[in-house]
Coordinates of C-alpha atoms and ligand atoms in Angstrom, one line a residue:
M1 CA -37.9 84.9 -83.0
T2 CA -36.0 84.5 -79.8
E3 CA -36.7 83.0 -76.8
P4 CA -38.4 85.7 -74.2
T5 CA -36.9 86.1 -70.7
Y6 CA -38.7 83.5 -68.6
P7 CA -40.2 85.4 -65.7
T8 CA -39.6 84.0 -62.1
L9 CA -43.2 82.6 -61.2
R10 CA -45.0 83.6 -58.5
M11 CA -48.3 83.4 -57.5
Y12 CA -50.5 86.9 -56.6
I13 CA -52.6 86.6 -53.3
D14 CA -54.5 89.4 -51.6
G15 CA -52.7 92.0 -54.0
A16 CA -49.3 90.7 -53.7
W17 CA -46.6 88.5 -55.5
C18 CA -45.5 85.6 -53.8
E19 CA -44.1 81.9 -53.6
G20 CA -45.4 79.3 -51.6
G21 CA -45.6 78.8 -47.9
D22 CA -43.3 75.7 -48.2
G23 CA -41.1 76.0 -51.4
R24 CA -42.7 73.2 -53.5
T25 CA -42.3 74.2 -56.9
A26 CA -42.7 72.2 -60.4
P27 CA -40.9 72.7 -63.7
V28 CA -42.4 74.4 -66.7
V29 CA -41.2 72.4 -69.7
N30 CA -40.6 74.2 -73.2
P31 CA -42.8 71.4 -75.4
A32 CA -40.7 72.5 -78.6
N33 CA -37.3 71.2 -76.9
E34 CA -38.1 69.6 -73.5
K35 CA -35.9 71.9 -71.8
T36 CA -36.8 73.2 -68.3
L37 CA -37.9 77.1 -68.6
G38 CA -38.6 77.5 -64.8
E39 CA -40.4 76.7 -62.0
V40 CA -43.9 77.4 -60.5
P41 CA -44.6 77.6 -57.2
L42 CA -47.6 75.3 -55.6
A43 CA -49.6 76.2 -53.1
T44 CA -50.1 74.9 -49.3
A45 CA -53.2 74.7 -48.2
A46 CA -52.6 78.0 -45.3
D47 CA -52.0 80.0 -49.2
L48 CA -55.0 78.7 -50.5
D49 CA -56.5 79.8 -47.3
R50 CA -55.4 83.0 -47.5
A51 CA -56.4 83.5 -51.3
L52 CA -59.8 82.5 -49.6
A53 CA -59.9 85.0 -47.1
A54 CA -58.6 87.7 -49.4
S55 CA -61.4 86.9 -52.0
V56 CA -63.9 87.6 -49.5
T57 CA -62.3 91.1 -48.4
G58 CA -61.5 91.6 -52.3
F59 CA -65.5 91.1 -53.3
E60 CA -66.3 93.3 -50.3
A61 CA -64.5 95.9 -51.8
W62 CA -65.1 95.4 -55.9
S63 CA -68.8 94.8 -55.5
A64 CA -69.2 98.1 -53.6
T65 CA -67.2 100.0 -56.7
P66 CA -69.5 101.6 -58.8
V67 CA -69.6 99.9 -62.1
A68 CA -68.5 102.3 -64.0
E69 CA -65.2 102.5 -61.9
R70 CA -65.2 98.9 -62.4
T71 CA -65.5 99.2 -66.3
A72 CA -62.7 101.9 -66.6
I73 CA -60.2 99.3 -64.1
L74 CA -60.9 96.4 -66.2
H75 CA -60.5 98.6 -69.6
E76 CA -57.3 99.3 -68.4
A77 CA -56.5 96.1 -67.9
A78 CA -57.5 95.1 -71.4
D79 CA -55.4 98.0 -72.7
R80 CA -52.5 97.0 -70.6
L81 CA -52.9 93.4 -72.3
T82 CA -53.1 94.6 -76.0
A83 CA -49.8 96.6 -75.3
R84 CA -48.0 93.6 -74.7
A85 CA -49.4 91.3 -76.9
D86 CA -46.0 90.6 -78.4
R87 CA -44.3 89.8 -75.0
V88 CA -47.4 87.3 -74.3
G89 CA -47.6 85.9 -77.7
R90 CA -43.8 84.8 -77.3
L91 CA -44.1 83.9 -73.9
M92 CA -47.5 81.9 -74.6
S93 CA -45.4 80.1 -77.8
T94 CA -42.5 79.1 -75.4
E95 CA -44.5 77.3 -72.7
Q96 CA -47.6 75.9 -74.7
G97 CA -45.9 75.5 -78.5
K98 CA -48.6 77.4 -80.9
P99 CA -46.7 79.6 -83.2
F100 CA -46.5 82.9 -82.3
R101 CA -49.0 84.4 -84.7
E102 CA -52.1 82.5 -83.0
A103 CA -50.9 83.0 -79.4
R104 CA -50.4 87.0 -80.1
G105 CA -53.8 86.7 -81.6
E106 CA -55.3 84.9 -78.3
A107 CA -53.6 87.4 -76.6
L108 CA -55.3 90.5 -78.4
R109 CA -58.6 88.6 -78.6
V110 CA -58.9 87.7 -74.9
A111 CA -58.2 91.4 -74.0
N112 CA -61.5 92.1 -76.3
T113 CA -63.5 89.9 -74.5
L114 CA -62.5 91.6 -71.3
R115 CA -63.7 94.8 -73.1
W116 CA -66.9 93.4 -74.0
D117 CA -67.6 91.7 -70.7
A118 CA -66.9 94.7 -68.8
D119 CA -69.3 96.9 -70.8
D120 CA -71.8 94.3 -71.1
A121 CA -71.9 93.8 -67.0
R122 CA -73.3 97.9 -67.1
R123 CA -76.1 96.6 -69.0
A124 CA -76.5 93.6 -66.0
Y125 CA -80.3 95.1 -65.7
G126 CA -82.8 93.7 -63.6
R127 CA -86.6 94.8 -64.1
V128 CA -89.9 96.6 -61.8
I129 CA -92.7 94.2 -61.9
P130 CA -96.2 95.9 -62.0
S131 CA -97.4 95.6 -58.6
A132 CA -100.3 96.6 -56.2
P133 CA -100.4 100.3 -55.5
G134 CA -98.0 101.1 -52.4
T135 CA -95.6 98.1 -52.7
L136 CA -92.4 98.0 -55.2
L137 CA -91.9 94.6 -56.7
S138 CA -88.4 94.5 -58.4
V139 CA -85.6 92.1 -59.0
R140 CA -82.2 92.9 -59.1
R141 CA -78.9 90.6 -60.5
E142 CA -76.2 90.8 -58.2
P143 CA -72.6 89.3 -58.1
I144 CA -72.8 85.8 -56.6
G145 CA -69.3 86.2 -54.8
P146 CA -66.1 84.6 -54.7
V147 CA -65.7 82.5 -57.6
A148 CA -63.1 79.6 -57.9
A149 CA -62.0 78.6 -61.3
F150 CA -59.8 76.4 -62.7
T151 CA -58.1 76.1 -66.4
P152 CA -56.0 74.0 -68.9
W153 CA -53.1 74.6 -70.7
N154 CA -54.1 74.9 -74.2
F155 CA -55.4 78.7 -74.2
P156 CA -53.2 79.7 -71.6
A157 CA -54.8 83.5 -72.3
G158 CA -58.0 82.5 -73.6
S159 CA -59.2 79.9 -71.0
P160 CA -58.3 81.9 -67.7
M161 CA -59.2 85.5 -69.1
R162 CA -62.9 83.8 -70.1
K163 CA -63.2 83.3 -66.1
I164 CA -61.5 86.7 -64.8
A165 CA -63.4 88.6 -67.3
A166 CA -66.9 87.4 -66.5
A167 CA -66.3 87.1 -62.5
L168 CA -64.7 90.7 -62.3
S169 CA -67.4 92.4 -64.6
A170 CA -70.2 91.1 -62.7
G171 CA -68.9 92.4 -59.5
C172 CA -67.3 88.8 -57.9
S173 CA -64.1 88.4 -57.0
I174 CA -62.0 85.1 -58.3
V175 CA -59.0 82.5 -57.2
I176 CA -58.0 80.9 -60.5
K177 CA -55.8 78.0 -60.6
A178 CA -54.5 78.4 -64.2
S179 CA -52.3 75.5 -65.9
E180 CA -49.2 74.4 -64.1
E181 CA -47.8 73.7 -67.8
T182 CA -48.7 77.5 -68.7
P183 CA -48.3 79.7 -65.7
G184 CA -46.2 82.4 -67.7
T185 CA -48.9 83.7 -69.6
A186 CA -51.2 83.6 -66.3
C187 CA -49.1 85.6 -64.5
E188 CA -48.9 88.0 -67.3
I189 CA -52.8 88.5 -67.6
V190 CA -52.6 88.8 -63.7
R191 CA -50.3 91.8 -64.0
C192 CA -52.2 93.9 -66.3
F193 CA -55.2 94.0 -63.9
D194 CA -52.8 94.5 -61.2
E195 CA -51.0 97.7 -62.8
A196 CA -54.6 98.8 -63.9
G197 CA -55.5 99.3 -59.9
L198 CA -57.2 96.4 -59.1
P199 CA -58.3 96.4 -55.2
A200 CA -56.3 93.6 -53.2
G201 CA -58.0 90.4 -53.2
A202 CA -60.5 91.0 -56.0
L203 CA -58.3 88.6 -58.1
N204 CA -56.2 85.7 -56.9
L205 CA -53.7 83.2 -58.9
V206 CA -52.5 79.9 -57.4
F207 CA -50.9 77.2 -58.6
G208 CA -50.8 73.9 -57.5
E209 CA -51.2 69.8 -57.1
P210 CA -55.0 70.0 -59.1
A211 CA -56.7 67.7 -56.7
E212 CA -55.4 68.8 -53.9
V213 CA -56.3 72.8 -55.0
S214 CA -59.5 72.3 -56.5
A215 CA -60.6 70.1 -53.3
H216 CA -59.8 72.6 -51.3
L217 CA -61.4 75.4 -52.9
I218 CA -64.4 73.9 -53.7
A219 CA -65.6 72.7 -50.4
A220 CA -64.2 76.3 -49.0
P221 CA -67.6 78.4 -47.4
Q222 CA -66.3 81.6 -48.9
T223 CA -66.6 79.7 -52.3
R224 CA -69.8 80.8 -54.1
L225 CA -69.1 79.3 -57.6
V226 CA -67.2 77.0 -59.3
A227 CA -65.8 77.3 -62.7
F228 CA -63.9 75.0 -64.6
T229 CA -62.3 74.1 -68.1
G230 CA -60.9 70.7 -69.0
S231 CA -61.6 67.5 -69.6
I232 CA -64.9 65.2 -69.1
P233 CA -63.6 62.9 -66.0
V234 CA -62.2 65.7 -64.1
G235 CA -65.1 67.9 -64.9
K236 CA -67.7 65.2 -63.6
L237 CA -65.1 64.9 -60.2
L238 CA -65.3 68.8 -59.7
A239 CA -68.9 69.2 -60.7
A240 CA -69.7 66.3 -57.8
A241 CA -68.0 68.1 -55.4
A242 CA -69.5 71.7 -56.2
G243 CA -73.0 69.7 -55.7
Q244 CA -72.1 67.9 -52.5
A245 CA -71.2 71.5 -50.9
M246 CA -74.7 72.9 -52.4
K247 CA -72.9 75.2 -55.1
P248 CA -73.8 76.1 -58.6
S249 CA -70.8 75.2 -61.2
L250 CA -70.1 76.6 -64.8
M251 CA -68.1 73.4 -66.7
E252 CA -66.3 73.7 -70.3
L253 CA -65.6 70.2 -71.1
G254 CA -64.3 68.1 -73.8
G255 CA -66.2 67.1 -77.5
H256 CA -65.2 65.5 -80.4
A257 CA -66.9 67.5 -83.0
P258 CA -68.5 65.9 -86.1
V259 CA -68.0 67.8 -89.5
I260 CA -70.8 66.3 -92.1
V261 CA -70.0 67.2 -95.8
C262 CA -73.4 66.8 -97.5
A263 CA -73.5 66.0 -101.1
D264 CA -74.2 69.1 -102.4
A265 CA -70.8 70.7 -100.5
D266 CA -67.6 72.0 -102.3
P267 CA -65.4 68.8 -101.1
V268 CA -61.8 71.1 -101.9
A269 CA -63.6 74.1 -100.2
A270 CA -64.7 72.4 -97.4
A271 CA -61.4 70.5 -96.9
K272 CA -59.6 73.5 -96.5
R273 CA -61.6 75.1 -94.2
A274 CA -62.0 71.9 -91.9
A275 CA -58.1 71.2 -92.5
A276 CA -57.3 74.7 -91.1
A277 CA -59.2 74.3 -88.0
K278 CA -58.3 70.6 -87.5
F279 CA -54.1 71.4 -87.4
A280 CA -54.6 75.1 -85.2
N281 CA -53.2 74.6 -82.1
A282 CA -52.1 71.4 -83.0
G283 CA -55.8 70.0 -82.6
Q284 CA -55.7 70.6 -79.2
V285 CA -58.8 72.3 -79.6
C286 CA -62.1 71.5 -77.2
T287 CA -63.9 72.7 -80.5
S288 CA -61.5 71.4 -82.6
P289 CA -63.2 69.6 -85.9
S290 CA -62.5 65.5 -85.1
R291 CA -65.1 63.4 -86.8
F292 CA -65.0 63.9 -90.9
L293 CA -68.4 62.3 -92.0
V294 CA -67.8 63.1 -95.7
H295 CA -70.9 61.7 -98.4
A296 CA -69.3 59.2 -100.6
S297 CA -70.0 60.9 -103.9
L298 CA -67.0 63.5 -102.4
V299 CA -65.6 61.3 -99.8
E300 CA -62.0 61.2 -102.8
A301 CA -61.9 64.7 -103.4
F302 CA -62.3 65.7 -99.8
T303 CA -59.9 63.5 -98.5
E304 CA -57.5 64.2 -101.3
A305 CA -57.8 68.4 -100.6
F306 CA -57.4 67.7 -97.0
T307 CA -53.9 65.6 -97.1
E308 CA -52.7 68.4 -99.3
A309 CA -53.8 70.8 -96.4
A310 CA -52.2 68.3 -94.0
E311 CA -48.8 68.0 -96.1
E312 CA -48.7 71.9 -96.5
V313 CA -48.6 72.5 -92.5
V314 CA -45.3 73.6 -91.0
I315 CA -44.2 72.1 -88.2
G316 CA -41.5 73.7 -86.2
D317 CA -40.9 75.6 -83.0
G318 CA -43.7 78.2 -82.6
L319 CA -41.4 81.3 -82.6
A320 CA -39.7 80.1 -85.8
E321 CA -40.9 82.2 -89.0
G322 CA -43.4 80.4 -91.2
V323 CA -44.2 77.5 -88.6
T324 CA -47.8 76.9 -89.0
M325 CA -48.3 74.2 -86.5
G326 CA -46.2 73.7 -83.3
P327 CA -45.3 70.7 -80.8
L328 CA -48.5 69.3 -78.8
A329 CA -48.3 71.0 -75.2
N330 CA -46.9 68.2 -73.6
D331 CA -45.5 64.1 -73.6
R332 CA -49.3 63.2 -72.4
R333 CA -50.8 64.3 -75.5
L334 CA -47.8 62.8 -77.7
A335 CA -48.6 59.3 -75.9
A336 CA -52.2 59.7 -76.8
M337 CA -51.8 60.2 -80.6
E338 CA -49.6 57.2 -80.8
E339 CA -51.8 54.8 -79.0
L340 CA -54.9 56.5 -80.9
V341 CA -53.2 55.6 -84.4
A342 CA -51.8 52.7 -83.5
D343 CA -55.4 51.2 -82.6
A344 CA -57.2 53.0 -85.6
V345 CA -54.2 51.1 -88.1
G346 CA -54.4 48.0 -86.0
R347 CA -57.9 47.9 -86.6
G348 CA -57.7 48.1 -91.1
A349 CA -57.6 52.1 -91.1
K350 CA -55.6 53.5 -94.0
V351 CA -52.7 56.0 -93.2
R352 CA -52.9 59.0 -96.2
C353 CA -50.2 61.1 -94.3
G354 CA -48.5 61.5 -91.3
G355 CA -49.2 59.2 -88.3
F356 CA -45.2 59.5 -86.7
R357 CA -43.8 61.4 -84.1
L358 CA -41.1 63.5 -85.5
D359 CA -37.6 62.2 -84.7
R360 CA -36.3 65.6 -83.3
P361 CA -36.2 66.7 -79.4
G362 CA -40.2 67.9 -78.6
Y363 CA -43.5 67.0 -78.9
F364 CA -44.0 67.3 -82.3
F365 CA -46.6 64.8 -84.0
A366 CA -46.9 64.8 -87.8
P367 CA -50.6 66.0 -89.2
T368 CA -52.3 62.9 -89.9
V369 CA -55.0 61.8 -92.1
L370 CA -56.6 58.3 -91.3
T371 CA -59.5 56.8 -93.8
G372 CA -61.4 53.6 -94.0
V373 CA -61.6 54.0 -90.0
P374 CA -64.0 51.8 -88.3
D375 CA -66.5 52.6 -86.0
E376 CA -64.8 50.3 -83.4
A377 CA -61.6 52.5 -83.6
R378 CA -60.9 54.3 -80.2
I379 CA -60.5 57.6 -82.4
M380 CA -64.0 57.6 -83.5
S381 CA -65.4 57.9 -79.8
E382 CA -62.2 59.3 -77.6
E383 CA -61.3 63.0 -78.4
P384 CA -58.0 62.9 -80.2
F385 CA -57.4 66.3 -78.8
G386 CA -54.1 66.2 -81.3
P387 CA -53.9 66.6 -85.3
V388 CA -55.0 63.5 -86.3
A389 CA -58.1 63.3 -88.7
P390 CA -60.4 60.1 -89.3
I391 CA -62.5 60.0 -92.2
T392 CA -65.4 58.3 -93.0
S393 CA -68.0 58.3 -95.7
F394 CA -71.7 58.1 -95.6
T395 CA -74.7 57.8 -98.0
D396 CA -77.5 58.7 -95.8
L397 CA -78.0 61.8 -94.1
D398 CA -79.7 60.4 -91.5
D399 CA -77.6 58.0 -90.7
A400 CA -74.9 60.6 -90.6
L401 CA -76.5 62.5 -88.1
R402 CA -77.1 59.3 -85.9
T403 CA -73.6 58.7 -86.1
A404 CA -73.0 62.3 -84.8
N405 CA -75.0 62.0 -81.9
A406 CA -74.3 58.9 -80.9
L407 CA -71.1 60.0 -78.8
P408 CA -72.1 61.8 -75.1
Y409 CA -70.1 64.5 -76.4
G410 CA -71.8 67.2 -77.7
L411 CA -70.1 70.7 -78.1
A412 CA -69.1 71.9 -81.3
A413 CA -70.4 70.3 -84.8
Y414 CA -69.8 71.2 -88.3
G415 CA -71.8 71.3 -91.5
F416 CA -71.1 72.0 -95.4
T417 CA -73.7 72.2 -97.7
E418 CA -75.2 74.6 -100.2
S419 CA -78.6 73.9 -99.8
A420 CA -80.8 76.2 -96.6
A421 CA -82.7 73.1 -96.3
T422 CA -80.1 70.5 -95.3
A423 CA -78.5 73.2 -93.5
E424 CA -81.8 73.4 -91.6
R425 CA -81.8 69.8 -91.4
L426 CA -78.3 69.7 -89.7
V427 CA -79.5 72.8 -87.3
R428 CA -81.9 70.8 -86.1
G429 CA -80.7 67.3 -86.1
L430 CA -77.2 67.9 -84.7
E431 CA -76.7 68.0 -80.8
A432 CA -74.5 70.3 -80.1
G433 CA -74.2 73.6 -78.3
I434 CA -72.2 75.3 -81.0
L435 CA -72.9 74.7 -84.6
S436 CA -70.9 76.2 -87.7
I437 CA -72.3 75.7 -91.4
N438 CA -69.9 76.2 -94.1
H439 CA -67.2 76.8 -92.3
C440 CA -65.1 76.1 -89.1
G441 CA -64.5 79.5 -87.2
G442 CA -63.4 79.9 -83.8
S443 CA -65.4 81.5 -81.0
V444 CA -66.3 85.3 -80.6
H445 CA -66.5 87.1 -77.4
E446 CA -70.2 88.5 -78.7
A447 CA -72.0 85.0 -79.0
P448 CA -72.1 82.3 -76.6
S449 CA -70.1 79.2 -76.1
G450 CA -70.6 75.6 -74.3
G451 CA -71.9 72.5 -74.8
V452 CA -74.8 70.0 -74.2
K453 CA -74.8 66.5 -73.1
S454 CA -71.3 65.5 -71.1
S455 CA -69.5 68.7 -72.7
G456 CA -70.7 70.6 -69.9
Y457 CA -73.1 73.3 -69.1
G458 CA -73.5 77.1 -68.8
R459 CA -72.2 79.4 -71.2
E460 CA -69.1 81.4 -71.9
G461 CA -69.0 84.7 -74.1
G462 CA -72.4 86.7 -75.3
P463 CA -74.8 88.1 -72.9
E464 CA -75.2 84.9 -71.4
G465 CA -71.6 84.9 -69.8
L466 CA -72.6 87.1 -67.1
D467 CA -75.3 84.9 -66.2
A468 CA -73.2 82.5 -63.8
Y469 CA -71.8 84.9 -62.0
L470 CA -75.0 86.5 -61.1
V471 CA -77.6 85.9 -58.9
T472 CA -81.2 87.3 -59.3
K473 CA -82.9 88.3 -56.0
R474 CA -86.8 89.1 -56.2
V475 CA -87.3 92.5 -53.8
S476 CA -91.0 92.8 -52.5
H477 CA -91.5 96.3 -50.9
L478 CA -94.5 97.6 -48.6
L479 CA -93.8 100.9 -49.1
E480 CA -96.8 102.0 -47.1
A481 CA -96.3 99.7 -43.7
Ligands
NAD1 P1 -56.5 66.1 -67.4 O1 -57.5 65.4 -67.1 O2 -55.1 65.2 -66.3 O3 -56.7 67.8 -67.0 C1 -57.2 68.7 -67.7 C2 -57.2 69.7 -67.1 O4 -57.5 69.7 -65.8 C3 -55.7 70.3 -66.4 O5 -55.7 71.5 -66.7 C4 -55.4 69.9 -65.0 O6 -54.4 70.8 -64.3 C5 -57.0 70.1 -64.6 N1 -57.2 68.9 -63.7 C6 -56.7 67.7 -63.6 N2 -57.5 67.2 -62.1 C7 -57.5 67.9 -61.9 C8 -58.2 68.3 -60.4 N3 -58.7 67.3 -60.1 N4 -59.1 69.4 -60.1 C9 -58.7 70.2 -60.8 N5 -57.9 70.6 -62.0 C10 -57.5 69.2 -62.4 O7 -55.7 65.5 -69.2 P2 -54.9 66.6 -69.7 O8 -53.5 65.4 -69.8 O9 -54.4 67.7 -69.3 O10 -55.2 66.8 -71.2 C11 -56.0 65.8 -71.5 C12 -57.4 66.0 -72.2 O11 -58.3 67.2 -71.4 C13 -57.7 66.3 -73.6 O12 -58.2 64.9 -74.1 C14 -59.0 67.1 -73.3 O13 -60.2 65.9 -73.6 C15 -59.2 67.9 -72.2 N6 -59.1 69.0 -72.3 C16 -59.8 69.8 -72.6 C17 -59.5 71.3 -72.8 C18 -61.0 72.1 -73.0 O14 -60.9 73.0 -73.7 N7 -62.0 71.5 -72.5 C19 -58.6 71.5 -72.1 C20 -57.6 71.1 -72.2 C21 -57.5 69.9 -71.6

């Protein structure tokens, strides 16, 4: 498949595409060959102020638009995204590295996320509370106002759309800083809304120096909600800034998902499912299964099947036919994989397969399986966010649960067992916001996703997905004054 023509990148402020005020740009790199694809404009403080001012006028116009009209515009944007899923998929694959099939699937999935949120907003009911005659006591749910959102590079369509869809469906306006590493996909998504007839200012897309942009947007009086997806350290910084300005925030942060394979599970089926999820998006997924705790009686069979699956992964440029895993998205992840593997091996872990960077241009790292990994190895407590799988064993399920819950993370967790009673022990025992039993499937728009502990707070998806974007207003009305 040929590389798509990379678009000229622009920001989108107040309904118009624009460059940064002072002409500053940063290069966007194709991770499969390290070549520069284009230049992303970086916002100045004045650009951000324009976006903030637009988010206020945009909010006035959009929140006053009848909900049926809003839904129609959002459905039109979703249809436009569906129609150009091929182009968006090729662009995403080129700037982020994931295989075209995954990238196109992501574009199609997020169009459905938008449809789901848009329809759900029509049911953002308030309630009428029984009260004394001559009085009317009610509760309304209203859009919170302009939202400032920040999204990363691992799901170039998924992360921005989760925030854009929820904000616009709820009737909010939004200023979003999508990743400077995957800006083309974000521009394509915004183009769908622009063409669908969204009023100017309801959606604004900026790029810039992340710390500068977040400090500016979060402190601005126009901003009413801060929504972030990314790492825990950055999430803590942004949550603190939001707290300082007394603004609510929605934090979708990292994880280090344990996979507990119980004594009664089928080790081969569990290994195949876990490996497919582990190497999806080259392991750069916040819910990726990343610590494998396998009952000692099954650990060899599990490891063998998992290693076989790792060796079957076809690595290459995401646009090439048959490729099932692309490069890592940037050189930071590549360096992190090399460090984590060297640290584990230095502490006595064995490499069953992989463990090295591929000898070719691009940020390719071989699917890696480590065994006999001691608890002190960094990979047992640091989120790998890459294609490295540490496998350890346990004999007592309570010990496995203690190990699984020992880290500050609490995003996803997985369990494999044939027993309903053991499954219930896992469900009750695992500290996680997202739990999957006997599979490692991804998120769905009709159910909420989000973490506990340091993995963040608030939920995206499901009926809960609009909660952060709506405020509750109690209205008591004395009818006979
Ligand atoms: P990072 O912590 O530097 O950045 C993570 C994201 O936050 C990036 O999109 C970045 O542009 C943004 N960011 C950084 N500083 C910011 C600031 N001050 N204000 C606003 N945004 C800011 O890490 P990275 O090298 O890009 O990614 C590595 C780690 O990030 C991974 O190990 C993983 O834990 C985490 N991560 C998590 C997710 C997720 O879906 N939860 C996504 C991407 C990365």
